[in-house]
Short mmCIF file of C-alpha atoms in Angstrom, two decimals:
data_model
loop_
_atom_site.label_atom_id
_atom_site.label_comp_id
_atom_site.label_asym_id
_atom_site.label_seq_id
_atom_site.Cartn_x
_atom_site.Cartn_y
_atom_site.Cartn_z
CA UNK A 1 -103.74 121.27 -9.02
CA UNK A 2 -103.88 118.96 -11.79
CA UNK A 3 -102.37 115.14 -12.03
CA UNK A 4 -98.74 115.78 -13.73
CA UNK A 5 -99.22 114.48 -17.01
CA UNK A 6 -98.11 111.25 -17.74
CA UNK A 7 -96.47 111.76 -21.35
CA UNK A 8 -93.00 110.58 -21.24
CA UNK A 9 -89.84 112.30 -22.53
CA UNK A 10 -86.58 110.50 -23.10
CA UNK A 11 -83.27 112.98 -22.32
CA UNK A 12 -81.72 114.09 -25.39
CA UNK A 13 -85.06 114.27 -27.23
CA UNK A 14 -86.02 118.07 -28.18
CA UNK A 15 -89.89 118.41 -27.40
CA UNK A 16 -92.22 120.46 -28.68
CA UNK A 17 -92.88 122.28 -25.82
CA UNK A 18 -92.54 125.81 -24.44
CA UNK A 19 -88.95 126.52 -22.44
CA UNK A 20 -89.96 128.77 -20.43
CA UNK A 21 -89.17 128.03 -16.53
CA UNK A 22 -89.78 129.15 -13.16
CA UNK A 23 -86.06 129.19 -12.36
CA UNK A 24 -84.11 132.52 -12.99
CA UNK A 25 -82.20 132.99 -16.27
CA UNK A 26 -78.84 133.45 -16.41
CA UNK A 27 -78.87 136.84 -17.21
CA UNK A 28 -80.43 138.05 -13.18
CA UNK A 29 -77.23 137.22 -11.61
CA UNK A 30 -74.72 134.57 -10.53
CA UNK A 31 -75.96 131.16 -9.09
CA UNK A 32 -74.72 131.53 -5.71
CA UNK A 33 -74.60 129.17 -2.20
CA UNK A 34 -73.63 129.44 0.96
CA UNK A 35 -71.60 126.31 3.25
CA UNK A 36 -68.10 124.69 3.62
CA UNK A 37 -65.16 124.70 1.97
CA UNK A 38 -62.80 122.16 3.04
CA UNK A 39 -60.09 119.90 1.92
CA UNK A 40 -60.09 115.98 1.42
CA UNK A 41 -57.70 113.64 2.48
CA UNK A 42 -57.83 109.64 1.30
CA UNK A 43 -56.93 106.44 2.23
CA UNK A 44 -55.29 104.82 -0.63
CA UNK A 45 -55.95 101.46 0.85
CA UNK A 46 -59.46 99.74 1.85
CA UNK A 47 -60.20 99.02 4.92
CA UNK A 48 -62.20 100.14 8.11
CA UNK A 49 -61.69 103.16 9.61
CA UNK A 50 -58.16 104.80 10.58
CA UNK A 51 -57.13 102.93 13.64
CA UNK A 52 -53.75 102.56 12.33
CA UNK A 53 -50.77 104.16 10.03
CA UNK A 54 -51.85 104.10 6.45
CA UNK A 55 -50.68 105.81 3.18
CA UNK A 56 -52.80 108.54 2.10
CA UNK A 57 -53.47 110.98 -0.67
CA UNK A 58 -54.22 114.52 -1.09
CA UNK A 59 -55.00 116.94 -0.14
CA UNK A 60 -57.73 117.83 -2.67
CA UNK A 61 -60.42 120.88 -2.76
CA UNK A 62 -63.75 120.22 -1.34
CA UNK A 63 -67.01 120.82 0.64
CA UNK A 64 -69.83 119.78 -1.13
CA UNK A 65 -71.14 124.09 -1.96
CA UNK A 66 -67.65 124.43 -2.73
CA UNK A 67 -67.94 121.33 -5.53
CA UNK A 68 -71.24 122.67 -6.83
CA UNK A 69 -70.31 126.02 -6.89
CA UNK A 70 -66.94 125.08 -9.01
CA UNK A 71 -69.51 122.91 -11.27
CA UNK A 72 -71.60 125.70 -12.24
CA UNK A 73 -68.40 127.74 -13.37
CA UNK A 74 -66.78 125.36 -15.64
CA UNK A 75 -70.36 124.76 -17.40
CA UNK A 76 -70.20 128.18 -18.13
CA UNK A 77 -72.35 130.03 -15.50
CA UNK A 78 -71.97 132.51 -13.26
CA UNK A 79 -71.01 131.64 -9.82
CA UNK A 80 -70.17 132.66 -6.13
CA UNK A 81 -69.74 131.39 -3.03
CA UNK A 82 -70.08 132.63 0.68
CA UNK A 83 -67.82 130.38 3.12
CA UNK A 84 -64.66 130.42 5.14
CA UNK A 85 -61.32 129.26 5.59
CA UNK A 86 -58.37 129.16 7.44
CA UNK A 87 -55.53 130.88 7.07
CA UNK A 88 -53.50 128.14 6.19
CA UNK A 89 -51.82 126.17 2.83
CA UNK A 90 -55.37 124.17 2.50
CA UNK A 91 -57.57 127.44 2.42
CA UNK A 92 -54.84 128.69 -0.18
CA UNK A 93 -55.39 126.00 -2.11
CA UNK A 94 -59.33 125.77 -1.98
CA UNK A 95 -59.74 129.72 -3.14
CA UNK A 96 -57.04 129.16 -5.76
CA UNK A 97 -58.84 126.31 -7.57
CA UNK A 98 -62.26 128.38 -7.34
CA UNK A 99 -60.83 131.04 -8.59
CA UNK A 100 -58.71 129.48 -11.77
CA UNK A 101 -62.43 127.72 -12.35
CA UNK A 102 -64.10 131.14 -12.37
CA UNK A 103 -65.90 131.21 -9.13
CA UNK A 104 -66.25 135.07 -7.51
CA UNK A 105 -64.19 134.02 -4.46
CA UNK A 106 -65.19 137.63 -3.28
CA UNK A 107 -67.17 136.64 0.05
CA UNK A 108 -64.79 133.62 1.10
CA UNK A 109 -63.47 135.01 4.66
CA UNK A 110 -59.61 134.06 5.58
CA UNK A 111 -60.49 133.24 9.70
CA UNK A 112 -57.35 133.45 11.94
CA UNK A 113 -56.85 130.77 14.40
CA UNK A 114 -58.66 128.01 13.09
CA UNK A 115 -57.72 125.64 10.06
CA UNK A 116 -59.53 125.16 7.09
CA UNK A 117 -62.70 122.56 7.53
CA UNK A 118 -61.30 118.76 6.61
CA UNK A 119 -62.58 115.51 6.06
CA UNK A 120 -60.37 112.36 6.21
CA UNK A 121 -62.23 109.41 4.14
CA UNK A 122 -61.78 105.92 3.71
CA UNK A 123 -63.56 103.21 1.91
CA UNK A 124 -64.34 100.06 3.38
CA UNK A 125 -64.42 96.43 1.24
CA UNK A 126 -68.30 96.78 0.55
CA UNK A 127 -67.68 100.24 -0.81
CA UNK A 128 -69.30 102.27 2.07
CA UNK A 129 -67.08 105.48 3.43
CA UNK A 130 -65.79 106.29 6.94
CA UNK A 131 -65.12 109.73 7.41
CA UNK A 132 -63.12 111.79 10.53
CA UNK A 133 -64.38 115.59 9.65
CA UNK A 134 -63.91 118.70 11.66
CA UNK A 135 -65.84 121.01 9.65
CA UNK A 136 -68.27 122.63 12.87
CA UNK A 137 -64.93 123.63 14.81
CA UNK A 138 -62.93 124.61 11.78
CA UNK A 139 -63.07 128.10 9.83
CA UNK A 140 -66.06 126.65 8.16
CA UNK A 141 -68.16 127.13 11.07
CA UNK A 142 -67.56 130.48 10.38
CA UNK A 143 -69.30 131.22 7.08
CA UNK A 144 -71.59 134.66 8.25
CA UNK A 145 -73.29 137.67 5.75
CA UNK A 146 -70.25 139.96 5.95
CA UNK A 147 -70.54 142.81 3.84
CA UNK A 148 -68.62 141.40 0.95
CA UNK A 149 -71.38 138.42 1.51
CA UNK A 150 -73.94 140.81 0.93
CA UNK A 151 -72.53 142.45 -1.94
CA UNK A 152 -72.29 139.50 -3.98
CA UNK A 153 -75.65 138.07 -2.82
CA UNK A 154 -77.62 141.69 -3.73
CA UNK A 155 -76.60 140.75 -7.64
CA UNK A 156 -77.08 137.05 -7.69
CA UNK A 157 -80.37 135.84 -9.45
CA UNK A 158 -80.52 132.47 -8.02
CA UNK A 159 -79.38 130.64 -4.49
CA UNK A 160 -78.66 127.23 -4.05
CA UNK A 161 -79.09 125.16 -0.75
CA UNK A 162 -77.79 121.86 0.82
CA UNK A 163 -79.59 120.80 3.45
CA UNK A 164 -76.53 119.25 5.40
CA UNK A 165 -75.35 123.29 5.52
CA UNK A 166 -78.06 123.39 8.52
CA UNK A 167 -76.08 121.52 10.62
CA UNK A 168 -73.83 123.95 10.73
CA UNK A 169 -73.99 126.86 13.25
CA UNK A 170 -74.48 130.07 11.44
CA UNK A 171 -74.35 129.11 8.14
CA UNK A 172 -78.73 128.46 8.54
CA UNK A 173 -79.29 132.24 9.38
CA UNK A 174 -76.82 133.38 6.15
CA UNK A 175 -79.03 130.77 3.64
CA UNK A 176 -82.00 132.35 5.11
CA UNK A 177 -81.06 135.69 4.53
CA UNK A 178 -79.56 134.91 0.90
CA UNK A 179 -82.73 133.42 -0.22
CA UNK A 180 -84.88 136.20 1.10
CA UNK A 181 -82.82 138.99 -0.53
CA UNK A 182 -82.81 136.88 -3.69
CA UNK A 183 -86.53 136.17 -3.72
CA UNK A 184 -87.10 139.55 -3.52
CA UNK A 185 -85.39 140.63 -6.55
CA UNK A 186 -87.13 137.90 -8.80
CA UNK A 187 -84.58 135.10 -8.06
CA UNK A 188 -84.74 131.73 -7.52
CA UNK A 189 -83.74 128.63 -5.60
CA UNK A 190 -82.72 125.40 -5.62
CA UNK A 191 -82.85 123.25 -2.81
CA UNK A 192 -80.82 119.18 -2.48
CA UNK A 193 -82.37 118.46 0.88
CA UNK A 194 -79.32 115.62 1.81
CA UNK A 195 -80.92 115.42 4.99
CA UNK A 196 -81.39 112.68 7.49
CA UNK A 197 -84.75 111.42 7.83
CA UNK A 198 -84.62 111.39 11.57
CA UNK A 199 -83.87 114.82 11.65
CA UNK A 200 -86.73 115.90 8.80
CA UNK A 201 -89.28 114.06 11.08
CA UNK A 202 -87.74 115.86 14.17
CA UNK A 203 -89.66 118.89 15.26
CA UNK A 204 -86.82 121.54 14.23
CA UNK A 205 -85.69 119.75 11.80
CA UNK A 206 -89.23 119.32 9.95
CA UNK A 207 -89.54 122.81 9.96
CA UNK A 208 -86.27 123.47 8.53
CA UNK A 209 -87.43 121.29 5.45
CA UNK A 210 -90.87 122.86 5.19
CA UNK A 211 -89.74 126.20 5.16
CA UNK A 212 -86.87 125.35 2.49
CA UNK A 213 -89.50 123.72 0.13
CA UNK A 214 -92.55 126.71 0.38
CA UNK A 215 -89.72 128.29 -1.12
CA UNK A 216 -88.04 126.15 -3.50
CA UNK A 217 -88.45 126.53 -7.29
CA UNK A 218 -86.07 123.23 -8.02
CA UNK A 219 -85.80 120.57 -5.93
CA UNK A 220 -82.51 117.74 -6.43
CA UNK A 221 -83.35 114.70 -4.12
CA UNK A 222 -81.50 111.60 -4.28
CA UNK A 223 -83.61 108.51 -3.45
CA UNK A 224 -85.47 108.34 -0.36
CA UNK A 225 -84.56 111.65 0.08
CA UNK A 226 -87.73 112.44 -1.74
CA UNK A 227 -90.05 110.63 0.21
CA UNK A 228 -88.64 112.44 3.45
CA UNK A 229 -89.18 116.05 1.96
CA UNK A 230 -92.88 114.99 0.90
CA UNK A 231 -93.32 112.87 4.04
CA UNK A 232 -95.22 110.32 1.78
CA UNK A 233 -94.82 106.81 1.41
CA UNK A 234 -94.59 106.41 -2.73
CA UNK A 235 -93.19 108.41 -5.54
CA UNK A 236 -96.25 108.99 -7.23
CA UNK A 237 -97.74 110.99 -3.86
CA UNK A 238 -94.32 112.29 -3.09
CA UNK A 239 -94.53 113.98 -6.44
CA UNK A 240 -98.21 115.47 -6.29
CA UNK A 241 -97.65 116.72 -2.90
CA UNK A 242 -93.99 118.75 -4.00
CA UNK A 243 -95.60 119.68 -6.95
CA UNK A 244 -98.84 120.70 -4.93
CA UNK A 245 -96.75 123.13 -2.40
CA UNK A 246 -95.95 125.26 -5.97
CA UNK A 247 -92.28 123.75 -6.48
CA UNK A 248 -91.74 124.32 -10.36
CA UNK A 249 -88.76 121.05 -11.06
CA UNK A 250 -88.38 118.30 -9.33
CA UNK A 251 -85.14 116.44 -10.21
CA UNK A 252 -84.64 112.57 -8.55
CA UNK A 253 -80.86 111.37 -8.77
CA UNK A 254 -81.59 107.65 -9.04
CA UNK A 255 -77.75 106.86 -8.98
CA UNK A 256 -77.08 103.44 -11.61
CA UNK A 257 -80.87 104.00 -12.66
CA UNK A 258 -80.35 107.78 -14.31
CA UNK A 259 -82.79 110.49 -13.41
CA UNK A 260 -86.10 111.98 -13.80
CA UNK A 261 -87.91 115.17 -13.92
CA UNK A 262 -91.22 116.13 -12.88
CA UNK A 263 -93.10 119.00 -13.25
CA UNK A 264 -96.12 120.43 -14.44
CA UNK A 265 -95.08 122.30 -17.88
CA UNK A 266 -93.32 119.27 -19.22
CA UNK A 267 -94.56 116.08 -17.34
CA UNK A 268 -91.70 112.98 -16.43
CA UNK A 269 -88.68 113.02 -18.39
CA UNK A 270 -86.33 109.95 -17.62
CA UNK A 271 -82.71 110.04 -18.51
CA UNK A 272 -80.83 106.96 -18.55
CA UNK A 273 -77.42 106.88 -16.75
CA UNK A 274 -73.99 106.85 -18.57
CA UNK A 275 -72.06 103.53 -17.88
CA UNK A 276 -68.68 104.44 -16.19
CA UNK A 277 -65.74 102.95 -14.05
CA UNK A 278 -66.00 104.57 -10.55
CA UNK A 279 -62.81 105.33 -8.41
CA UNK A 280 -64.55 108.52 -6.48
CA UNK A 281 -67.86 108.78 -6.24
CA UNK A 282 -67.91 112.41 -4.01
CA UNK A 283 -69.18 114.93 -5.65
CA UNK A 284 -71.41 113.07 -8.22
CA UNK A 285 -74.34 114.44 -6.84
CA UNK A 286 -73.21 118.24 -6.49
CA UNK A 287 -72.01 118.02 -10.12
CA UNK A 288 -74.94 116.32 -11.27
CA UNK A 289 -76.87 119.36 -9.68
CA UNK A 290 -74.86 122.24 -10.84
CA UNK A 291 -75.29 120.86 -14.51
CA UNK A 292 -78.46 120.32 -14.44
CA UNK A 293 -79.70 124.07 -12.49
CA UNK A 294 -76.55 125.60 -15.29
CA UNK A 295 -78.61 124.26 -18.25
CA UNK A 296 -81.89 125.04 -17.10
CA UNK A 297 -81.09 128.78 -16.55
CA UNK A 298 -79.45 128.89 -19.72
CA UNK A 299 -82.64 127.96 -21.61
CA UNK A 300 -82.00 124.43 -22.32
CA UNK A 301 -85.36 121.88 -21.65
CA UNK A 302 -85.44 119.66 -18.97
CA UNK A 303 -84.40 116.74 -21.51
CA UNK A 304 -81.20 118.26 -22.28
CA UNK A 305 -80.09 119.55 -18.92
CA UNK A 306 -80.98 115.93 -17.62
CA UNK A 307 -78.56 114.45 -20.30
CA UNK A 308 -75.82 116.98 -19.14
CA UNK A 309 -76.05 116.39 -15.28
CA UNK A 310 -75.72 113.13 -15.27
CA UNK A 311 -73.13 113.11 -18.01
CA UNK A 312 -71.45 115.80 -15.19
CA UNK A 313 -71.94 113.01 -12.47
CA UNK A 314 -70.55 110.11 -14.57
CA UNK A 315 -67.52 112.05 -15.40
CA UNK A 316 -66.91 113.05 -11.92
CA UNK A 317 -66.40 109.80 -10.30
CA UNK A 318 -64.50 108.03 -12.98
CA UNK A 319 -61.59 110.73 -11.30
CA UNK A 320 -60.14 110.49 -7.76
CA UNK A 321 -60.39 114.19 -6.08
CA UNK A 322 -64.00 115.23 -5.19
CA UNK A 323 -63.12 118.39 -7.73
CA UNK A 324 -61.09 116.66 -10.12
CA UNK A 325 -63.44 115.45 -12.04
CA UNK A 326 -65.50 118.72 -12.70
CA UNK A 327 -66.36 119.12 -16.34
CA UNK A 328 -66.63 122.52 -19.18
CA UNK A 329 -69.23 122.06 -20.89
CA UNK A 330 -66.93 121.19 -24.46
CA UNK A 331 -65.91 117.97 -21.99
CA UNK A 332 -69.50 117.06 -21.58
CA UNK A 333 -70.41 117.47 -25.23
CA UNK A 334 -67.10 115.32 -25.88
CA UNK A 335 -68.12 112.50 -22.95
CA UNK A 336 -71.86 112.03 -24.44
CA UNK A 337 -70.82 111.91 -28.09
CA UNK A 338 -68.08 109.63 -27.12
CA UNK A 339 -71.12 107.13 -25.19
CA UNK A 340 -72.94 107.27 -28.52
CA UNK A 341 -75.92 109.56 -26.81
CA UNK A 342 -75.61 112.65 -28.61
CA UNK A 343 -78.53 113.57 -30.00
CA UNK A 344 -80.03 110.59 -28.56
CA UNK A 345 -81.69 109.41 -25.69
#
């Protein structure tokens, strides 16, 4: 392979080059994922930990697939979800909300007996979170290929993964199957590794990663989180070797800093983040993601997708409610002309 050409694109900037991509267009099939849904449940005061009474607020939808998926549907894409919840008010209200947003809530399972998959968060004075979750024992664990699963994965044209979904039992063997039926039909898939890097140097967990990226067509690290996939020690070789493996996009989420692409049809574009109050920041990233994959298999370039996810990401913490803050794609337009960017860098 080549060196990744060094020309530099600013987001918002409409290059003359091809936009042809190795990531499905829309028209194959929904985008579709497989993980928890849960509901969230905050702290409205700062502090550390919940050893004590405390006010709190919510609940509000969640799960980080759940987020994503409910992303790509307001941008205007197609989108499903395998997962499942309990049989209680907070899987109600989960399946509601995806549904109102336009998610096929088709392969969501109702599980009797167990409770819909939670996570209790609070933030502590330097801005860090503590979390109580019980996701592994909770309906959520319980996310399997059922036929309905099946169904909506046989018609989807692209799957996306989270790598925390692997800690979860059974939910590895239904991504695995997902991304092999997709594959097969010409799909594609996306893969945000949000992995440990103990566990991607681990034995198992190495492999887990490996496997993910020989087939990955669009990979959305955050940070370090690209040096773990790559195992190297710099961006630069981190990028050759992802590149090298055959991966067609990758997209770093640099947080305060923006966000780059890389790839081999259109080089490094950098996108300069939108300045923004934060109250929440869950569910940045999985918006930021969903934008980004939305516009791509749309048509849009890299530039312009860039420009929407983290417009998407911006938006989404300046709201309290991991899903609250999920944006149409009108809102977007609205946020980036309103920042002075449209059309711009």
């Amino acid at each position: 392979m080549g060196v990744i050409r060094q020309r530099r694109v600013r987001c918002g900037e409409e290059a003359a080059l091809t936009r042809t991509s190795e990531l499905a267009p829309e028209n194959l099939g929904p985008t579709v994922t497989v993980g928890e849904i849960l509901v969230e449940i905050m702290a409205t005061s700062v502090g550390a930990g919940f050893l004590a009474p405390q006010p709190l607020v919510g609940p509000f939808p969640s799960g980080a697939p759940a987020i994503f998926t409910d992303q790509v549907a307001r941008f205007g894409g197609a989108a499903g979800i395998v997962a499942a919840v309990g049989e209680d008010d907070f899987g109600v209200l989960n399946v509601a909300r995806l549904r109102a947003d336009g998610v096929d809530v088709s392969a969501i399972s109702i599980v009797p007996g167990k409770p819909t998959g939670s996570a209790f968060v609070r933030y502590r004075p330097d801005g860090a979170r503590d979390f109580v979750f019980n996701i592994t024992h909770s309906a959520a664990g319980e996310a399997r290929m059922t036929a309905a699963a099946r169904a909506l994965v046989a018609k989807a044209g692209h799957v996306h993964v989270m790598g925390s979904a692997f800690a979860i039992p059974g939910i590895a063997a239904a991504l695995i199957e997902a991304v092999a039926t997709v594959k097969a039909r010409g799909g594609s898939v996306s893969f945000d590794p949000n992995i440990r890097k103990e566990l991607a140097r681990a034995g198992e967990g190495r492999k887990l990663v490996d496997n993910m990226l020989a087939v990955t067509d669009l990979l959305l690290p955050s940070g370090d989180e690209l040096l773990v996939a790559a195992d190297e020690a710099t961006e630069g070789a981190a990028v050759e070797r992802l590149l090298g493996l055959g991966i067609g996009e990758i997209v770093l989420k640099r947080g305060s800093a923006g966000s780059s692409h890389f790839s081999r049809q259109f080089g490094r574009v950098d996108c300069p983040a939108f300045a923004v109050e934060e109250i929440d920041p869950t569910g940045a990233g999985d918006c930021f993601g969903a934008a980004y994959l939305t516009a791509r298999r749309a048509g849009l370039p890299p530039a312009r997708a860039l420009l929407y996810a983290n417009a998407a990401g911006a938006r989404t913490v300046t709201r309290q409610g991991p899903m609250e803050g999920v944006s149409s794609r009108r809102e977007l337009d609205a946020f980036i002309a309103a920042a002075g960017r449209e059309g711009g860098e």
